[in-house]
Tab-separated table of C-alpha atoms in Angstrom:
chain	number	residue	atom	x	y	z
A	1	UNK	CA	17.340	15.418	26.826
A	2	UNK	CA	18.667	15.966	30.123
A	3	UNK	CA	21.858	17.745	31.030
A	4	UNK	CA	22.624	14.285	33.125
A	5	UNK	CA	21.456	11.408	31.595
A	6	UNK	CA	22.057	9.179	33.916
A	7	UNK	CA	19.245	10.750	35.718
A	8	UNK	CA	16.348	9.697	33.142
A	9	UNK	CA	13.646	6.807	34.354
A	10	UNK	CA	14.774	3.867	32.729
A	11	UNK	CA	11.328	2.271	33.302
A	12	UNK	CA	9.505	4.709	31.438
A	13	UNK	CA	12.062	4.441	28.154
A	14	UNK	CA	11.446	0.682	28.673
A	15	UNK	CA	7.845	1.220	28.603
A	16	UNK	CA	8.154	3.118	25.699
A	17	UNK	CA	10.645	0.923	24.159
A	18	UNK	CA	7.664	-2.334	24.232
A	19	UNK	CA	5.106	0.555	23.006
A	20	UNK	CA	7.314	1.056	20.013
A	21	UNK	CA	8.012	-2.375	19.581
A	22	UNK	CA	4.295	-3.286	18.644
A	23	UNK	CA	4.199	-0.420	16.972
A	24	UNK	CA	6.640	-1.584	14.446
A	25	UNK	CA	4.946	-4.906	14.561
A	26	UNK	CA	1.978	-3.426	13.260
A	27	UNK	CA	3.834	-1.289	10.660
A	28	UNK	CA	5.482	-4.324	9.284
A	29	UNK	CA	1.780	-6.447	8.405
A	30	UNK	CA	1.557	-3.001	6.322
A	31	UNK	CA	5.213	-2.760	4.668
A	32	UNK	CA	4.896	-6.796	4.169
A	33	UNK	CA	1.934	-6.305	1.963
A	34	UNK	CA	-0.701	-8.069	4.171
A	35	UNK	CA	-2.989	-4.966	4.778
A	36	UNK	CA	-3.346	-3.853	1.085
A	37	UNK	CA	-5.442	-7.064	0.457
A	38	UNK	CA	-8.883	-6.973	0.988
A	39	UNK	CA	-9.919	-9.640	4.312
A	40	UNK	CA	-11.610	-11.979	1.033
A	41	UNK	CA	-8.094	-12.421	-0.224
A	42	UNK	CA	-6.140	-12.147	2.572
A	43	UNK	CA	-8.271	-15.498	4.110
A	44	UNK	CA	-7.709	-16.947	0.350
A	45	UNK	CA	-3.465	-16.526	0.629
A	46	UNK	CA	-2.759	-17.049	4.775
A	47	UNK	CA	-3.208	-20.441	6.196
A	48	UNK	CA	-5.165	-21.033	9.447
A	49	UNK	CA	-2.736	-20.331	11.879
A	50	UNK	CA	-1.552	-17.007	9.887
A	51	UNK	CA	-5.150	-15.933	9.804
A	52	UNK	CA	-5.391	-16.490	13.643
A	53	UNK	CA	-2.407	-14.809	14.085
A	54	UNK	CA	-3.838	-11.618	11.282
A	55	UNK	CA	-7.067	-11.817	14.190
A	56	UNK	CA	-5.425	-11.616	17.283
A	57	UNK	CA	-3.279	-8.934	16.232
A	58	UNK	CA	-6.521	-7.014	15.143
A	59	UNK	CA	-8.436	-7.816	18.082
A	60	UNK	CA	-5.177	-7.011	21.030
A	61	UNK	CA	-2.893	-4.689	18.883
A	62	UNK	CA	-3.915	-2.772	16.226
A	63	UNK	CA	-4.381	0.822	16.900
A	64	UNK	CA	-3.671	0.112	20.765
A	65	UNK	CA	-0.033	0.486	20.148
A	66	UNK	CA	-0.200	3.832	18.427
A	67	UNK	CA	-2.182	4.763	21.192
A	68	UNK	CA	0.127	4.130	24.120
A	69	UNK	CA	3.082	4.890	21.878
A	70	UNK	CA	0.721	8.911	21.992
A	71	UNK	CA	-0.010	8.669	25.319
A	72	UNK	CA	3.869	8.337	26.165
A	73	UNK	CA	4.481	11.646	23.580
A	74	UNK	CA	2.625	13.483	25.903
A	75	UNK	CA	4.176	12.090	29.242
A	76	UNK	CA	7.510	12.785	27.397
A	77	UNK	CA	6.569	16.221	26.399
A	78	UNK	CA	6.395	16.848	29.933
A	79	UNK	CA	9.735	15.573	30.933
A	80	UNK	CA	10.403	18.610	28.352
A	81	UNK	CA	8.740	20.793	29.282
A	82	UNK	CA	10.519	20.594	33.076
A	83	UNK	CA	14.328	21.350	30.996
A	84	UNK	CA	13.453	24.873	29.220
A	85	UNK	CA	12.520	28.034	30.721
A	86	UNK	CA	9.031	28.254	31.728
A	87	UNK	CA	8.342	31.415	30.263
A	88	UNK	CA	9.222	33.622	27.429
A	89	UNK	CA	9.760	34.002	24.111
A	90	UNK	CA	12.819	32.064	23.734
A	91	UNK	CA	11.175	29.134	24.961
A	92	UNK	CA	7.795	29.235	23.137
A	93	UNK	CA	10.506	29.748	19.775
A	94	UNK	CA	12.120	26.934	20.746
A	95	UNK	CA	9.048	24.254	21.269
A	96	UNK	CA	7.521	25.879	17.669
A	97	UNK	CA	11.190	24.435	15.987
A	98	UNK	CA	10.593	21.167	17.983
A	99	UNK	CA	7.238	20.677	16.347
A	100	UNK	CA	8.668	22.494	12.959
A	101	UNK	CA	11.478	19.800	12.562
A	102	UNK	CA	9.314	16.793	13.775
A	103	UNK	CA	6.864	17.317	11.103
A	104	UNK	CA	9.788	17.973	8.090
A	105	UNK	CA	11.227	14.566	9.394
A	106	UNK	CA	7.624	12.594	9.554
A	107	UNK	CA	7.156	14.359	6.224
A	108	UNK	CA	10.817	12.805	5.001
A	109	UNK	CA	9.633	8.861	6.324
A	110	UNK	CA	6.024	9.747	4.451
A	111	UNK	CA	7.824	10.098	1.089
A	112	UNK	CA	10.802	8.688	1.005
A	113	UNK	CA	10.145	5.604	4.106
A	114	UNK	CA	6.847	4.766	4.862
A	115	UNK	CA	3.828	6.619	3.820
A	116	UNK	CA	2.116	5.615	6.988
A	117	UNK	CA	3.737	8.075	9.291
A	118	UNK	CA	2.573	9.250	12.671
A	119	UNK	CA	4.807	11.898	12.966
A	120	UNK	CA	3.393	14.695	11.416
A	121	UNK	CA	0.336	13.859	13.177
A	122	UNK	CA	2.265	14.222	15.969
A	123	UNK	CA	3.591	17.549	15.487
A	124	UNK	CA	0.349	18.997	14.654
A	125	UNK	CA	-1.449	17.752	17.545
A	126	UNK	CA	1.517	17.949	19.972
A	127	UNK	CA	1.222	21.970	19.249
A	128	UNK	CA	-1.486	21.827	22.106
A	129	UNK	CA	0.643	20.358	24.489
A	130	UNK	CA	2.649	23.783	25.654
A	131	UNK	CA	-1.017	25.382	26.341
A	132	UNK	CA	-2.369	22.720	27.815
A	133	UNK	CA	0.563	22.424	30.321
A	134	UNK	CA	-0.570	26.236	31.888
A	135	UNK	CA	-4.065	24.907	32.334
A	136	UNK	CA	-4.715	23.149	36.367
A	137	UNK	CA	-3.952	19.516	36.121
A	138	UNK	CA	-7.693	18.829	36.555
A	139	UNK	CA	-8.498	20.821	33.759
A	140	UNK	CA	-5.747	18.851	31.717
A	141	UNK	CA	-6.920	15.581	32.960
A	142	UNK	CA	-10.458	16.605	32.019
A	143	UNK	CA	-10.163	17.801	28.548
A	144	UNK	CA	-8.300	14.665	27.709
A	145	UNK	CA	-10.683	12.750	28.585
A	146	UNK	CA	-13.594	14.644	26.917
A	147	UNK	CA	-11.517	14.586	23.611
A	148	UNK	CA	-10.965	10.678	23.746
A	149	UNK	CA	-15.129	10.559	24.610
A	150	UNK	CA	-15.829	13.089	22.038
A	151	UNK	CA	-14.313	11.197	19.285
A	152	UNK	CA	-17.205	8.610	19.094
A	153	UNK	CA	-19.575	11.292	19.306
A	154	UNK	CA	-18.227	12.997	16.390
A	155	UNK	CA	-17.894	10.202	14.508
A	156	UNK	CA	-21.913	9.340	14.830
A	157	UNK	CA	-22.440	13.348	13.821
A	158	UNK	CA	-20.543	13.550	10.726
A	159	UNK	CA	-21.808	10.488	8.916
A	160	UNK	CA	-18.450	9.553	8.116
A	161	UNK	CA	-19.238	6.209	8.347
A	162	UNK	CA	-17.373	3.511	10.168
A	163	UNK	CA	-13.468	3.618	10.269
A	164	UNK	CA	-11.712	2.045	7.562
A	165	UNK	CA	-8.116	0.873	7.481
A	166	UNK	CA	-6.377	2.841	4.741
A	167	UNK	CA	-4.724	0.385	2.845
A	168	UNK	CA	-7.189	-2.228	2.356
A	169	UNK	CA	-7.806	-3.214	-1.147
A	170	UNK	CA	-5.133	-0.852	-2.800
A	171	UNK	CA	-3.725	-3.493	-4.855
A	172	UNK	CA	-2.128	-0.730	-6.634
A	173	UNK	CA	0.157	-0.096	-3.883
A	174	UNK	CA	1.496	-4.102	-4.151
A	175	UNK	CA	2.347	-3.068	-7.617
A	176	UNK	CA	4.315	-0.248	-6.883
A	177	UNK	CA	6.243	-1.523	-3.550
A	178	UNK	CA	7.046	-4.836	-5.563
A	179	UNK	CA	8.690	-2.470	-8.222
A	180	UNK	CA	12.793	-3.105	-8.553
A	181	UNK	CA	12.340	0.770	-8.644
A	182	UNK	CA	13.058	2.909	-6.089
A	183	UNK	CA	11.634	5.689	-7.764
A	184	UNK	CA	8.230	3.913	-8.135
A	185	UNK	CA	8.079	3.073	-4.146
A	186	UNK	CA	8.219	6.837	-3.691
A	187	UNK	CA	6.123	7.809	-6.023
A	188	UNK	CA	3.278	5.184	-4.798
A	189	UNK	CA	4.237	6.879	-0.987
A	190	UNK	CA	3.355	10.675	-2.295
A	191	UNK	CA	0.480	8.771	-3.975
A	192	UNK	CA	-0.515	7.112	-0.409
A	193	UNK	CA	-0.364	10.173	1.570
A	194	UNK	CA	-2.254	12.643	-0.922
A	195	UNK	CA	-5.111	10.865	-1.692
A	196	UNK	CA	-5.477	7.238	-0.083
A	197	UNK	CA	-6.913	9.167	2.953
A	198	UNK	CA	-10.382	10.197	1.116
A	199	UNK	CA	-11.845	7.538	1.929
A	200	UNK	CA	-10.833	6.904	5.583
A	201	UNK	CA	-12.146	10.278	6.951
A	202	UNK	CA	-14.045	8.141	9.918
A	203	UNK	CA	-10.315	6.243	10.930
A	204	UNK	CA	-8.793	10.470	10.646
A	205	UNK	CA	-11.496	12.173	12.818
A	206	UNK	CA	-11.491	9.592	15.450
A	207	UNK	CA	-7.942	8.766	15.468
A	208	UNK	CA	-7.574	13.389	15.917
A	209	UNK	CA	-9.954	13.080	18.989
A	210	UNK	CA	-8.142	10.058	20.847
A	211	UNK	CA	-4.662	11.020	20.449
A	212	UNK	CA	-5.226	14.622	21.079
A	213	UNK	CA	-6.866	13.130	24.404
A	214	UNK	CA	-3.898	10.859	24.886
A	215	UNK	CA	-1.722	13.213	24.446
A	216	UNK	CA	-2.943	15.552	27.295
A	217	UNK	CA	-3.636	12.527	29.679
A	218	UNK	CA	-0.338	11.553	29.431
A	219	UNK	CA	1.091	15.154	30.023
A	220	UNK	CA	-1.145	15.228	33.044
A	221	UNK	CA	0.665	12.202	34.288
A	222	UNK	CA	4.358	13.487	33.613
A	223	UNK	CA	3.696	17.024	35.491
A	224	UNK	CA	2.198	14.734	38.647
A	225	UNK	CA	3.993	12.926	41.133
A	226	UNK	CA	2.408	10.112	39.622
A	227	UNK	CA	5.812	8.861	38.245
A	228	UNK	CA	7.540	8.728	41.080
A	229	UNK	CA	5.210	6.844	43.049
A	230	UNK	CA	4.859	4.001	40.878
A	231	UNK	CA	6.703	1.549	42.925
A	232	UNK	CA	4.063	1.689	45.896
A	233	UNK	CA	0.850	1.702	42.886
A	234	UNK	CA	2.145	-1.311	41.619
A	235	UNK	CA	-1.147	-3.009	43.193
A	236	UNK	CA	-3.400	-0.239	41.941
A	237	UNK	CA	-1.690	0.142	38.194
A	238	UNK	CA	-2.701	-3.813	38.094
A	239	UNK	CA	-6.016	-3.692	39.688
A	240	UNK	CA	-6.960	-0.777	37.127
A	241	UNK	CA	-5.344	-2.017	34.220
A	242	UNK	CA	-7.135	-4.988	34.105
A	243	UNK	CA	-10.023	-3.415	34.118
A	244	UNK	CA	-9.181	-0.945	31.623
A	245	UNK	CA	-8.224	-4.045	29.728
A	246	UNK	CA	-11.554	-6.761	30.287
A	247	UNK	CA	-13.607	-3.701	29.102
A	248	UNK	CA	-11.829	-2.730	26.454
A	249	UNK	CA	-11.472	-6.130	25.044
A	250	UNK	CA	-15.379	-6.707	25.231
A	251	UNK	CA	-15.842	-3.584	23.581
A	252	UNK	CA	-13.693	-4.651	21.091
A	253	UNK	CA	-15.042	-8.323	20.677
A	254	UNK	CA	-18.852	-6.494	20.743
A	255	UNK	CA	-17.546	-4.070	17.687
A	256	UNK	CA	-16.347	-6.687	15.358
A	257	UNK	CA	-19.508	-9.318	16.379
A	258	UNK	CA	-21.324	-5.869	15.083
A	259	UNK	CA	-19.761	-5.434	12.109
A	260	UNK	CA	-20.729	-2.236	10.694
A	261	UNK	CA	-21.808	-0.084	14.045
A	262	UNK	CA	-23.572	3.131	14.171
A	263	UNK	CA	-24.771	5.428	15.883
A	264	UNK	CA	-24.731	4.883	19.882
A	265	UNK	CA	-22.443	1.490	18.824
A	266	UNK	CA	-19.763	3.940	17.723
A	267	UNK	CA	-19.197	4.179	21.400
A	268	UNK	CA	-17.095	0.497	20.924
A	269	UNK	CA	-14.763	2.345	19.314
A	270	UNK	CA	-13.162	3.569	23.181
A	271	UNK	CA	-11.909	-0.171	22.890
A	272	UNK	CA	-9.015	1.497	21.816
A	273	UNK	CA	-7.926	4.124	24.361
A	274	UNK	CA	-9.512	1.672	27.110
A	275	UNK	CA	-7.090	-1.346	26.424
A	276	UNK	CA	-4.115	1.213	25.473
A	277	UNK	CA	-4.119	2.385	29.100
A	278	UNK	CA	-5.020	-0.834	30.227
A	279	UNK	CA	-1.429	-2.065	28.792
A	280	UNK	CA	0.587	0.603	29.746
A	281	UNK	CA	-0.766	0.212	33.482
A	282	UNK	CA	-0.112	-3.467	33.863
A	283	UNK	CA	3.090	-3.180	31.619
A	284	UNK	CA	4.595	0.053	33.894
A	285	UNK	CA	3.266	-2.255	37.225
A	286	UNK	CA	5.227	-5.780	36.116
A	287	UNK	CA	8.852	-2.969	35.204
A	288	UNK	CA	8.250	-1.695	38.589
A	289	UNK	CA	8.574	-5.049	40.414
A	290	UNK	CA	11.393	-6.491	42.684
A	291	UNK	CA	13.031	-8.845	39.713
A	292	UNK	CA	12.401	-6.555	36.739
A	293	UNK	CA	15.646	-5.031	36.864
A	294	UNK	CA	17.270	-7.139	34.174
A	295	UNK	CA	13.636	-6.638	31.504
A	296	UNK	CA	14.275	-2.707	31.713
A	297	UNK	CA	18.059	-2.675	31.619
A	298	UNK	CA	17.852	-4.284	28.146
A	299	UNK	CA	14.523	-2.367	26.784
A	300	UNK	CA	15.666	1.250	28.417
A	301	UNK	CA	17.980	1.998	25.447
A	302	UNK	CA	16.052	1.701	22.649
A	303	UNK	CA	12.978	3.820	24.433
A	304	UNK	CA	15.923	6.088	24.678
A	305	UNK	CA	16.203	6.458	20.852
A	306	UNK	CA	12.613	5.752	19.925
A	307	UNK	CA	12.680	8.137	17.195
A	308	UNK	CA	15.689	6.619	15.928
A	309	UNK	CA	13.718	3.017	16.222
A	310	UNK	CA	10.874	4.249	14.283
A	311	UNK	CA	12.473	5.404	11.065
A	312	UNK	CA	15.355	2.956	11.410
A	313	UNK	CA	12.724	0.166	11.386
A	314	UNK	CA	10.638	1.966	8.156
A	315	UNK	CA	14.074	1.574	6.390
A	316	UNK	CA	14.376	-1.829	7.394
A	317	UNK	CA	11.329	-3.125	6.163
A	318	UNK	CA	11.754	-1.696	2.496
A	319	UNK	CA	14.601	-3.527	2.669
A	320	UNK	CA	13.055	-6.472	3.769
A	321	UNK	CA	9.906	-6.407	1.638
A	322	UNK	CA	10.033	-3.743	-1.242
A	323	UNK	CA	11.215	-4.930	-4.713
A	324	UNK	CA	14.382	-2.905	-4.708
A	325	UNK	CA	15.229	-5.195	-1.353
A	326	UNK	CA	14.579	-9.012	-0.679
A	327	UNK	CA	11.057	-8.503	-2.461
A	328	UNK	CA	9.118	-10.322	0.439
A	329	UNK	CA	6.295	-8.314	-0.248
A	330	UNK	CA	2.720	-10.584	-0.792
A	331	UNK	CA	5.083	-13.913	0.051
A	332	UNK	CA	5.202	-13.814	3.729
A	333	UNK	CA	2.388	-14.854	6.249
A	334	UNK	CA	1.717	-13.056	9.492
A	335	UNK	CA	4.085	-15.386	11.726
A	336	UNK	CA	6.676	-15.051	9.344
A	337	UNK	CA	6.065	-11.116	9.440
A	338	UNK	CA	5.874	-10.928	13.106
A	339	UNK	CA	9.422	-13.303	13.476
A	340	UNK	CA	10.611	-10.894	11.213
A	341	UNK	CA	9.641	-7.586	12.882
A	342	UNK	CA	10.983	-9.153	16.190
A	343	UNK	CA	14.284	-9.617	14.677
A	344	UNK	CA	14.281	-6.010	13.838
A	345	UNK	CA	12.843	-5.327	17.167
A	346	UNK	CA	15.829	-7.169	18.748
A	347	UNK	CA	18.580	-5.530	16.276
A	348	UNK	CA	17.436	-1.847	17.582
A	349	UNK	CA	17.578	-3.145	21.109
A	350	UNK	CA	21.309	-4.447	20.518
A	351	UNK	CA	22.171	-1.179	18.409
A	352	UNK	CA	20.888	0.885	21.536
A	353	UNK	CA	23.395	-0.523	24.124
A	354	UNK	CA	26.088	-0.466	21.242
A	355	UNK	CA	25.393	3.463	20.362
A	356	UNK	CA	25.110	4.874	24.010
A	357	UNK	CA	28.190	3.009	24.909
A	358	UNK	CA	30.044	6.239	22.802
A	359	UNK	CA	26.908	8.529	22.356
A	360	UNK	CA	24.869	10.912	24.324
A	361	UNK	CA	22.105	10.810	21.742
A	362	UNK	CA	20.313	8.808	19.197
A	363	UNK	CA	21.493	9.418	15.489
A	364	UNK	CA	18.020	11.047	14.568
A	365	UNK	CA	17.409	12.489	18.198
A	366	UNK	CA	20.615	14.197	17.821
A	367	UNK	CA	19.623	15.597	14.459
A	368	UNK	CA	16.059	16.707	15.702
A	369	UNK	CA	17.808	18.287	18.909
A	370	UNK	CA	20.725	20.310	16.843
A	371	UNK	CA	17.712	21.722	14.222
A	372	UNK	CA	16.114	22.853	17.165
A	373	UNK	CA	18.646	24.375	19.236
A	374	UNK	CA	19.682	26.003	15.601
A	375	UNK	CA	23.380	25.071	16.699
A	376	UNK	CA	25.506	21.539	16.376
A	377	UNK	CA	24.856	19.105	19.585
A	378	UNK	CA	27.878	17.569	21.265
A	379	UNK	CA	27.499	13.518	20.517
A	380	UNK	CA	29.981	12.275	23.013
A	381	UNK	CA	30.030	12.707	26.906
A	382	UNK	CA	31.890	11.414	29.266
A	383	UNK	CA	30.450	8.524	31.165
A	384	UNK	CA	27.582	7.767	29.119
A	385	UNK	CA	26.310	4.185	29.666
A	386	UNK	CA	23.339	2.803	28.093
C-alpha cells in the first residue's frame, strides 16, 4: 500500500473490483453445489432458463475471470514493486514473507473456507514476478506470452488429456458440505485439495502456463506508462478488446462444438487468456470515459480490499449453502445462485466505503501487510476516504 492513499488509481481497483466480482460468481455455482453434479444430472435438476444461464456462464465466464483477476496480480505486483527498495537483501526478504504469508492464508481458505483456492497458486507462481521485473520489458512481455502459448502445447505433449473441471461428479462432496457438521465440511476440504486434483492434471498444467503468462503480461503493463495513458487509448483498448474478445469467443464456441479436442485443437484452449484480455481492455476503456466517474467511485473500494472480498465471500457462501448454514446446497438453480452472489457482491461493495471511512487497510490486507513487515500496521489515518 502506498504511504498516500489517496494517490492510488481508482480505475484500476474498480477494474479489479468487477474481476473479483465474477470471480466470486463463479465460486458460488461451486459452494452452491451445482458443479459437483455431473452435466447428465445437472440438465435433469435445473430448468431451461437455469441451464441457459449454467451455459452462458461456461461459455463468457468461467475461467476468464480467474484469468483477469491473475493478470491484475501481476499489474499489482508492480505497483509493489515501485514502494520497496529496488535492491538488496532487505527487500528480496521482504517480497519472500509476502509470498510466505499469502500462501499460509490461501492454505487457511483451502481448509477451513473453500477448498478451491487460488491463492496458493498465487504465491507460488507470483515468486517469478521479482525476477521477471529485472528482465527488459520486451523480454517480460515476451515470455508471457510464450508461457500463455506454451500451455496448449504442453498440454498436447503430456497426454494429459483434455481439462476437466475438478468437482464434477464428486457427489461425495454434496454429502459432506450438506453435513450440520462443521467438522465434516473441513474434513471433505483437506479431502478436496489432497486428492480431487488427480484427475484434473490437464485443467493444473494449463491453468500453471496461462497464469504464469498473465502474471508477467500484466507486470509488463504496471512498469509501462501504459497506465497512465489510458484516457487517450480509450479508442485503441476498445478496438483491441473486441477483437481479443470475437476470437476468443469463437475459439471457445469451436472447443465445446468439438467436444473432446486434441492435439492441434488444444490450441482452443487460448479462448481463455484471449477473451480475459479482451474484458479487461473494453472494461478499463468504458472506466476511463467522460461519465464513468460515478461506476468507479462505488467499485474502487472493494478492488481496494480484494483480498478481503475473496475470503469474506468464501465465508459467506458456507453460510449460505453448507449444512451448518441455511443448507441451500443442491436446492438452488443458477439464477437464484447468481442473485445470490450479487447480493454478496453488493454487501462487500457497501462494507468497502463503510471500512475506509475509519481504515487505512482492509481487515485481511492489514493482516497480510503486518506478517510481512514482521511489526503491527497502523489501521487508522487521518483523512482516509474510500
Amino acid at each position: 500500500m502506498a504511504n498516500s492513499e489517496h494517490q492510488r488509481n481508482t480505475r484500476i481497483d474498480a477494474v479489479r473490483a468487477v474481476a473479483l466480482g465474477v470471480v466470486i460468481i463463479m465460486n458460488m455455482m461451486t459452494l452452491s453445489g451445482l458443479a459437483y453434479l455431473s452435466p447428465d444430472v445437472r440438465a435433469d435438476m435445473l430448468g431451461p432458463l437455469d441451464i441457459a444461464a449454467w451455459n452462458f456462464l461456461a461459455v463468457f465466464f468461467d475461467g476468464k475471470a480467474l484469468a483477469a483477476f491473475s493478470f491484475m496480480f501481476g499489474l499489482s505486483f508492480s505497483i509493489i514493486l515501485q514502494r520497496i527498495r529496488p535492491e538488496g537483501e532487505t527487500s528480496i526478504l521482504q517480497l519472500l514473507r509476502r509470498f510466505l504469508v499469502l500462501a499460509a492464508l490461501g492454505a487457511f481458505n483451502a481448509i477451513f473456507l473453500f477448498w478451491a483456492d487460488i491463492l496458493m497458486t498465487y504465491a507460488a507462481l507470483g515468486l517469478l514476478l521479482p525476477f521477471a521485473a529485472r528482465l527488459p520489458q520486451r523480454v517480460t512481455v515476451s515470455l508471457g506470452t510464450v508461457l500463455i502459448l506454451a500451455g496448449p502445447v504442453a498440454l498436447a505433449l503430456s497426454n494429459a488429456g483434455p481439462p476437466v473441471p475438478v468437482p464434477e461428479g464428486r457427489y461425495d462432496s454434496l454429502e459432506a458440505f450438506a453435513s450440520p457438521n462443521y467438522v465434516d465440511a473441513v474434513s471433505q476440504n483437506l479431502s478436496m485439495v489432497t486428492g480431487a486434483t488427480d484427475a484434473a492434471t490437464g485443467m493444473l498444467l494449463l491453468r500453471l502456463f496461462m497464469l504464469s503468462g498473465l502474471f508477467l503480461l500484466g507486470l509488463a503493463v504496471g512498469r509501462s506508462s501504459l497506465p497512465s495513458q489510458f484516457f487517450a487509448l480509450r479508442g485503441v483498448m476498445v478496438r483491441a478488446g473486441a477483437l481479443c474478445l470475437a476470437v476468443g469467443l469463437a475459439a471457445g464456441l469451436a472447443l465445446r462444438w468439438i467436444e473432446v479436442p486434441q492435439g492441434i485443437w488444444f490450441g482452443l484452449y487460448l479462448e481463455t487468456p484471449l477473451m480475459a484480455l479482451g474484458y479487461l481492455m473494453l472494461l478499463t476503456a468504458a472506466l476511463h470515459g467522460p461519465t464513468a466517474g460515478w461506476v468507479h467511485r462505488t467499485l474502487a473500494p472493494l478492488g481496494r480490499m480484494s483480498l478481503t472480498g475473496y475470503l469474506t465471500s468464501s465465508a459467506i457462501g458456507q453460510a449460505l449453502f453448507y449444512g451448518w448454514g441455511l443448507q441451500l446446497i443442491g436446492q438452488t438453480g443458477t439464477l437464484a445462485v447468481v442473485a445470490l452472489a450479487l447480493g454478496v457482491v453488493a454487501v462487500l461493495v457497501a462494507f468497502a466505503h463503510l471500512w475506509f471511512r475509519y481504515f487505512v487497510y482492509g481487515p485481511w490486507e492489514w493482516l497480510w501487510r503486518s506478517l510481512t513487515q514482521l511489526r503491527y500496521q497502523p489501521m487508522q489515518a487521518r483523512g482516509v476516504a474510500g
